[in-house]
Amino acid sequence: MIKVVSWNIGKREMPWRELVRMAREGDADLALLQEAGSPPGDLVNTIEYVDRVFWNRQLYDRWPLVVRLSDRITVEPYRQVPPISDLGEDAIGVSGIGTIAAGRVIPRDNEEEAFVAISMYARWLSPHPSTKSSWSVGYSDASAHRIISDLSAFIGHPDAARHRILAAGDLNMFYGAIGSRLSLPKRDRTVWDRMEALGLEFLGPQAPRGRRAETAPDDVPPDTKNVPTYYRPGSGPETTVNQLDYAFASHGFHGSVSVRAMNEIDEWGSSDHCRLMIEVKGRGES
């Protein structure tokens, strides 16, 4: 079993140290990070990752990463290039700044169990100044669609069961939203529709694979199974209500993948997002 942590760490230092502790205790083999920045200098030789971006760092100061945490796996990172049709085997076309990172994850004991792991971060974007929009936050669906377009390069057969893809991260939207106070429901639904069209199964996490909010989440039906994964500035895990973080896996492969939100108050961790703990079982594992 390969243990994967998906986590928006908000460019904080302490989550890196928590990941090292998890790896030391056998609780994590791989991390899919969002808003990562760089690890503290004293951990550079402890954590293995390749930061293979092609865009100017001055444009954006945080980015997704795929990080190897244990020697139970090897990771072959995909080099980021502009979105072109003729990609090399070691490359991924990237059309959004700071939105995606990908790598081929290979279990040490069975190369046939390899899968593609993708860290997703659907960045907030602002409307064009000509719109004179009053939206204070902006929208994230455009970033999500850029991510989906980029990961579509890994879909090469009509039979989704021929793929082994895991994609997880922060989409900055509410699954199943119907209200429009903080959401753009019709636009957000297109993200899940496109994932489904690519043969990528939605894995949640959904209750009971995480603690439910004690008060009603924003913009979703009362019977939602969403589990809170993010708290606002000045708040904390005790009062959080909204889910922003999700996981998907290709159909067929998804039966080997389980995910839960580590969103209990005493396990939340040192970021404003909780961790998603994803377990990828090998063939024959129960």
PDB file of N, CA and C in Angstrom, residues 66-122:
ATOM      1  N   VAL A  66       5.072  17.555  -6.359  1.00  0.00           N
ATOM      2  CA  VAL A  66       4.968  16.130  -6.072  1.00  0.00           C
ATOM      3  C   VAL A  66       6.255  15.752  -5.344  1.00  0.00           C
ATOM      4  N   VAL A  67       6.132  15.268  -4.108  1.00  0.00           N
ATOM      5  CA  VAL A  67       7.286  15.099  -3.230  1.00  0.00           C
ATOM      6  C   VAL A  67       7.389  13.647  -2.765  1.00  0.00           C
ATOM      7  N   ARG A  68       8.562  13.029  -2.977  1.00  0.00           N
ATOM      8  CA  ARG A  68       8.796  11.678  -2.466  1.00  0.00           C
ATOM      9  C   ARG A  68       9.211  11.759  -1.003  1.00  0.00           C
ATOM     10  N   LEU A  69       8.582  10.942  -0.158  1.00  0.00           N
ATOM     11  CA  LEU A  69       8.854  10.977   1.273  1.00  0.00           C
ATOM     12  C   LEU A  69       9.473   9.697   1.810  1.00  0.00           C
ATOM     13  N   SER A  70       9.414   8.592   1.056  1.00  0.00           N
ATOM     14  CA  SER A  70       9.962   7.334   1.561  1.00  0.00           C
ATOM     15  C   SER A  70      10.667   6.593   0.451  1.00  0.00           C
ATOM     16  N   ASP A  71      11.490   5.619   0.845  1.00  0.00           N
ATOM     17  CA  ASP A  71      12.212   4.819  -0.138  1.00  0.00           C
ATOM     18  C   ASP A  71      11.400   3.630  -0.623  1.00  0.00           C
ATOM     19  N   ARG A  72      10.120   3.595  -0.272  1.00  0.00           N
ATOM     20  CA  ARG A  72       9.249   2.535  -0.770  1.00  0.00           C
ATOM     21  C   ARG A  72       8.808   2.803  -2.206  1.00  0.00           C
ATOM     22  N   ILE A  73       9.072   4.021  -2.687  1.00  0.00           N
ATOM     23  CA  ILE A  73       8.697   4.405  -4.047  1.00  0.00           C
ATOM     24  C   ILE A  73       9.837   5.188  -4.688  1.00  0.00           C
ATOM     25  N   THR A  74       9.798   5.239  -6.010  1.00  0.00           N
ATOM     26  CA  THR A  74      10.580   6.222  -6.746  1.00  0.00           C
ATOM     27  C   THR A  74       9.587   7.118  -7.482  1.00  0.00           C
ATOM     28  N   VAL A  75      10.006   8.334  -7.764  1.00  0.00           N
ATOM     29  CA  VAL A  75       9.140   9.288  -8.455  1.00  0.00           C
ATOM     30  C   VAL A  75       9.904   9.864  -9.641  1.00  0.00           C
ATOM     31  N   GLU A  76       9.296   9.760 -10.807  1.00  0.00           N
ATOM     32  CA  GLU A  76       9.857  10.367 -12.010  1.00  0.00           C
ATOM     33  C   GLU A  76       9.015  11.593 -12.340  1.00  0.00           C
ATOM     34  N   PRO A  77       9.484  12.791 -11.984  1.00  0.00           N
ATOM     35  CA  PRO A  77       8.681  14.001 -12.202  1.00  0.00           C
ATOM     36  C   PRO A  77       8.599  14.361 -13.677  1.00  0.00           C
ATOM     37  N   TYR A  78       7.467  14.912 -14.063  1.00  0.00           N
ATOM     38  CA  TYR A  78       7.301  15.375 -15.428  1.00  0.00           C
ATOM     39  C   TYR A  78       7.749  16.827 -15.538  1.00  0.00           C
ATOM     40  N   ARG A  79       8.612  17.075 -16.487  1.00  0.00           N
ATOM     41  CA  ARG A  79       9.122  18.413 -16.747  1.00  0.00           C
ATOM     42  C   ARG A  79       8.009  19.271 -17.335  1.00  0.00           C
ATOM     43  N   GLN A  80       7.832  20.473 -16.814  1.00  0.00           N
ATOM     44  CA  GLN A  80       6.768  21.339 -17.295  1.00  0.00           C
ATOM     45  C   GLN A  80       7.220  22.115 -18.536  1.00  0.00           C
ATOM     46  N   VAL A  81       6.367  22.083 -19.552  1.00  0.00           N
ATOM     47  CA  VAL A  81       6.610  22.815 -20.798  1.00  0.00           C
ATOM     48  C   VAL A  81       5.295  23.491 -21.190  1.00  0.00           C
ATOM     49  N   PRO A  82       5.336  24.455 -22.098  1.00  0.00           N
ATOM     50  CA  PRO A  82       4.075  25.030 -22.582  1.00  0.00           C
ATOM     51  C   PRO A  82       3.208  23.951 -23.217  1.00  0.00           C
ATOM     52  N   PRO A  83       1.896  24.160 -23.265  1.00  0.00           N
ATOM     53  CA  PRO A  83       0.989  23.126 -23.799  1.00  0.00           C
ATOM     54  C   PRO A  83       1.120  22.992 -25.307  1.00  0.00           C
ATOM     55  N   ILE A  84       1.846  21.965 -25.708  1.00  0.00           N
ATOM     56  CA  ILE A  84       2.048  21.676 -27.121  1.00  0.00           C
ATOM     57  C   ILE A  84       1.590  20.249 -27.380  1.00  0.00           C
ATOM     58  N   SER A  85       1.393  19.920 -28.628  1.00  0.00           N
ATOM     59  CA  SER A  85       0.844  18.605 -28.940  1.00  0.00           C
ATOM     60  C   SER A  85       1.909  17.520 -28.916  1.00  0.00           C
ATOM     61  N   ASP A  86       3.153  17.873 -29.180  1.00  0.00           N
ATOM     62  CA  ASP A  86       4.220  16.882 -29.260  1.00  0.00           C
ATOM     63  C   ASP A  86       5.036  16.912 -27.974  1.00  0.00           C
ATOM     64  N   LEU A  87       4.568  16.160 -26.958  1.00  0.00           N
ATOM     65  CA  LEU A  87       5.224  16.134 -25.667  1.00  0.00           C
ATOM     66  C   LEU A  87       6.215  14.974 -25.592  1.00  0.00           C
ATOM     67  N   GLY A  88       7.349  15.221 -24.960  1.00  0.00           N
ATOM     68  CA  GLY A  88       8.263  14.132 -24.683  1.00  0.00           C
ATOM     69  C   GLY A  88       7.738  13.273 -23.549  1.00  0.00           C
ATOM     70  N   GLU A  89       8.300  12.081 -23.379  1.00  0.00           N
ATOM     71  CA  GLU A  89       7.813  11.160 -22.355  1.00  0.00           C
ATOM     72  C   GLU A  89       8.000  11.698 -20.950  1.00  0.00           C
ATOM     73  N   ASP A  90       8.928  12.634 -20.776  1.00  0.00           N
ATOM     74  CA  ASP A  90       9.203  13.164 -19.441  1.00  0.00           C
ATOM     75  C   ASP A  90       8.573  14.529 -19.213  1.00  0.00           C
ATOM     76  N   ALA A  91       7.611  14.922 -20.070  1.00  0.00           N
ATOM     77  CA  ALA A  91       7.079  16.285 -20.008  1.00  0.00           C
ATOM     78  C   ALA A  91       5.567  16.295 -19.819  1.00  0.00           C
ATOM     79  N   ILE A  92       5.091  17.390 -19.243  1.00  0.00           N
ATOM     80  CA  ILE A  92       3.667  17.670 -19.169  1.00  0.00           C
ATOM     81  C   ILE A  92       3.449  19.109 -19.626  1.00  0.00           C
ATOM     82  N   GLY A  93       2.478  19.322 -20.511  1.00  0.00           N
ATOM     83  CA  GLY A  93       2.150  20.665 -20.951  1.00  0.00           C
ATOM     84  C   GLY A  93       1.339  21.380 -19.881  1.00  0.00           C
ATOM     85  N   VAL A  94       1.757  22.575 -19.513  1.00  0.00           N
ATOM     86  CA  VAL A  94       1.119  23.309 -18.419  1.00  0.00           C
ATOM     87  C   VAL A  94       0.649  24.669 -18.932  1.00  0.00           C
ATOM     88  N   SER A  95      -0.659  24.917 -18.824  1.00  0.00           N
ATOM     89  CA  SER A  95      -1.232  26.142 -19.363  1.00  0.00           C
ATOM     90  C   SER A  95      -1.622  27.149 -18.298  1.00  0.00           C
ATOM     91  N   GLY A  96      -1.477  26.801 -17.004  1.00  0.00           N
ATOM     92  CA  GLY A  96      -1.815  27.730 -15.932  1.00  0.00           C
ATOM     93  C   GLY A  96      -0.658  27.872 -14.966  1.00  0.00           C
ATOM     94  N   ILE A  97      -0.328  29.089 -14.593  1.00  0.00           N
ATOM     95  CA  ILE A  97       0.793  29.339 -13.689  1.00  0.00           C
ATOM     96  C   ILE A  97       0.452  28.848 -12.289  1.00  0.00           C
ATOM     97  N   GLY A  98       1.269  27.950 -11.770  1.00  0.00           N
ATOM     98  CA  GLY A  98       1.100  27.480 -10.397  1.00  0.00           C
ATOM     99  C   GLY A  98      -0.125  26.640 -10.150  1.00  0.00           C
ATOM    100  N   THR A  99      -0.553  25.859 -11.153  1.00  0.00           N
ATOM    101  CA  THR A  99      -1.799  25.103 -11.015  1.00  0.00           C
ATOM    102  C   THR A  99      -1.607  23.594 -10.942  1.00  0.00           C
ATOM    103  N   ILE A 100      -0.483  23.055 -11.414  1.00  0.00           N
ATOM    104  CA  ILE A 100      -0.385  21.608 -11.554  1.00  0.00           C
ATOM    105  C   ILE A 100       1.062  21.158 -11.453  1.00  0.00           C
ATOM    106  N   ALA A 101       1.249  19.967 -10.881  1.00  0.00           N
ATOM    107  CA  ALA A 101       2.529  19.262 -10.913  1.00  0.00           C
ATOM    108  C   ALA A 101       2.212  17.790 -11.050  1.00  0.00           C
ATOM    109  N   ALA A 102       3.083  17.044 -11.703  1.00  0.00           N
ATOM    110  CA  ALA A 102       2.795  15.635 -11.964  1.00  0.00           C
ATOM    111  C   ALA A 102       4.066  14.815 -11.916  1.00  0.00           C
ATOM    112  N   GLY A 103       3.907  13.543 -11.561  1.00  0.00           N
ATOM    113  CA  GLY A 103       5.033  12.616 -11.552  1.00  0.00           C
ATOM    114  C   GLY A 103       4.538  11.193 -11.696  1.00  0.00           C
ATOM    115  N   ARG A 104       5.412  10.335 -12.184  1.00  0.00           N
ATOM    116  CA  ARG A 104       5.110   8.899 -12.269  1.00  0.00           C
ATOM    117  C   ARG A 104       5.646   8.255 -11.003  1.00  0.00           C
ATOM    118  N   VAL A 105       4.755   7.607 -10.261  1.00  0.00           N
ATOM    119  CA  VAL A 105       5.091   7.010  -8.977  1.00  0.00           C
ATOM    120  C   VAL A 105       5.254   5.508  -9.176  1.00  0.00           C
ATOM    121  N   ILE A 106       6.406   4.974  -8.776  1.00  0.00           N
ATOM    122  CA  ILE A 106       6.726   3.576  -9.021  1.00  0.00           C
ATOM    123  C   ILE A 106       7.024   2.884  -7.693  1.00  0.00           C
ATOM    124  N   PRO A 107       6.181   1.959  -7.256  1.00  0.00           N
ATOM    125  CA  PRO A 107       6.497   1.188  -6.052  1.00  0.00           C
ATOM    126  C   PRO A 107       7.788   0.399  -6.242  1.00  0.00           C
ATOM    127  N   ARG A 108       8.618   0.379  -5.219  1.00  0.00           N
ATOM    128  CA  ARG A 108       9.913  -0.300  -5.315  1.00  0.00           C
ATOM    129  C   ARG A 108       9.769  -1.782  -5.622  1.00  0.00           C
ATOM    130  N   ASP A 109       8.715  -2.403  -5.099  1.00  0.00           N
ATOM    131  CA  ASP A 109       8.597  -3.855  -5.220  1.00  0.00           C
ATOM    132  C   ASP A 109       7.782  -4.308  -6.417  1.00  0.00           C
ATOM    133  N   ASN A 110       7.215  -3.359  -7.196  1.00  0.00           N
ATOM    134  CA  ASN A 110       6.380  -3.778  -8.322  1.00  0.00           C
ATOM    135  C   ASN A 110       6.175  -2.624  -9.290  1.00  0.00           C
ATOM    136  N   GLU A 111       7.004  -2.578 -10.334  1.00  0.00           N
ATOM    137  CA  GLU A 111       6.915  -1.481 -11.295  1.00  0.00           C
ATOM    138  C   GLU A 111       5.590  -1.496 -12.054  1.00  0.00           C
ATOM    139  N   GLU A 112       4.950  -2.653 -12.155  1.00  0.00           N
ATOM    140  CA  GLU A 112       3.672  -2.732 -12.859  1.00  0.00           C
ATOM    141  C   GLU A 112       2.563  -1.992 -12.122  1.00  0.00           C
ATOM    142  N   GLU A 113       2.783  -1.658 -10.857  1.00  0.00           N
ATOM    143  CA  GLU A 113       1.795  -0.938 -10.067  1.00  0.00           C
ATOM    144  C   GLU A 113       1.977   0.581 -10.167  1.00  0.00           C
ATOM    145  N   ALA A 114       2.832   1.045 -11.072  1.00  0.00           N
ATOM    146  CA  ALA A 114       3.099   2.478 -11.201  1.00  0.00           C
ATOM    147  C   ALA A 114       1.826   3.233 -11.571  1.00  0.00           C
ATOM    148  N   PHE A 115       1.755   4.483 -11.140  1.00  0.00           N
ATOM    149  CA  PHE A 115       0.624   5.334 -11.490  1.00  0.00           C
ATOM    150  C   PHE A 115       1.099   6.777 -11.628  1.00  0.00           C
ATOM    151  N   VAL A 116       0.305   7.574 -12.318  1.00  0.00           N
ATOM    152  CA  VAL A 116       0.576   9.004 -12.467  1.00  0.00           C
ATOM    153  C   VAL A 116      -0.118   9.745 -11.333  1.00  0.00           C
ATOM    154  N   ALA A 117       0.638  10.566 -10.611  1.00  0.00           N
ATOM    155  CA  ALA A 117       0.091  11.356  -9.508  1.00  0.00           C
ATOM    156  C   ALA A 117       0.144  12.830  -9.881  1.00  0.00           C
ATOM    157  N   ILE A 118      -0.973  13.512  -9.673  1.00  0.00           N
ATOM    158  CA  ILE A 118      -1.096  14.911 -10.075  1.00  0.00           C
ATOM    159  C   ILE A 118      -1.569  15.741  -8.894  1.00  0.00           C
ATOM    160  N   SER A 119      -0.809  16.795  -8.593  1.00  0.00           N
ATOM    161  CA  SER A 119      -1.204  17.759  -7.561  1.00  0.00           C
ATOM    162  C   SER A 119      -1.878  18.938  -8.243  1.00  0.00           C
ATOM    163  N   MET A 120      -3.099  19.264  -7.808  1.00  0.00           N
ATOM    164  CA  MET A 120      -3.905  20.294  -8.466  1.00  0.00           C
ATOM    165  C   MET A 120      -4.128  21.479  -7.531  1.00  0.00           C
ATOM    166  N   TYR A 121      -3.972  22.670  -8.070  1.00  0.00           N
ATOM    167  CA  TYR A 121      -4.323  23.870  -7.316  1.00  0.00           C
ATOM    168  C   TYR A 121      -5.058  24.831  -8.249  1.00  0.00           C
ATOM    169  N   ALA A 122      -6.371  24.938  -8.055  1.00  0.00           N
ATOM    170  CA  ALA A 122      -7.191  25.819  -8.880  1.00  0.00           C
ATOM    171  C   ALA A 122      -7.127  27.230  -8.292  1.00  0.00           C
TER     172      ALA A 122
END
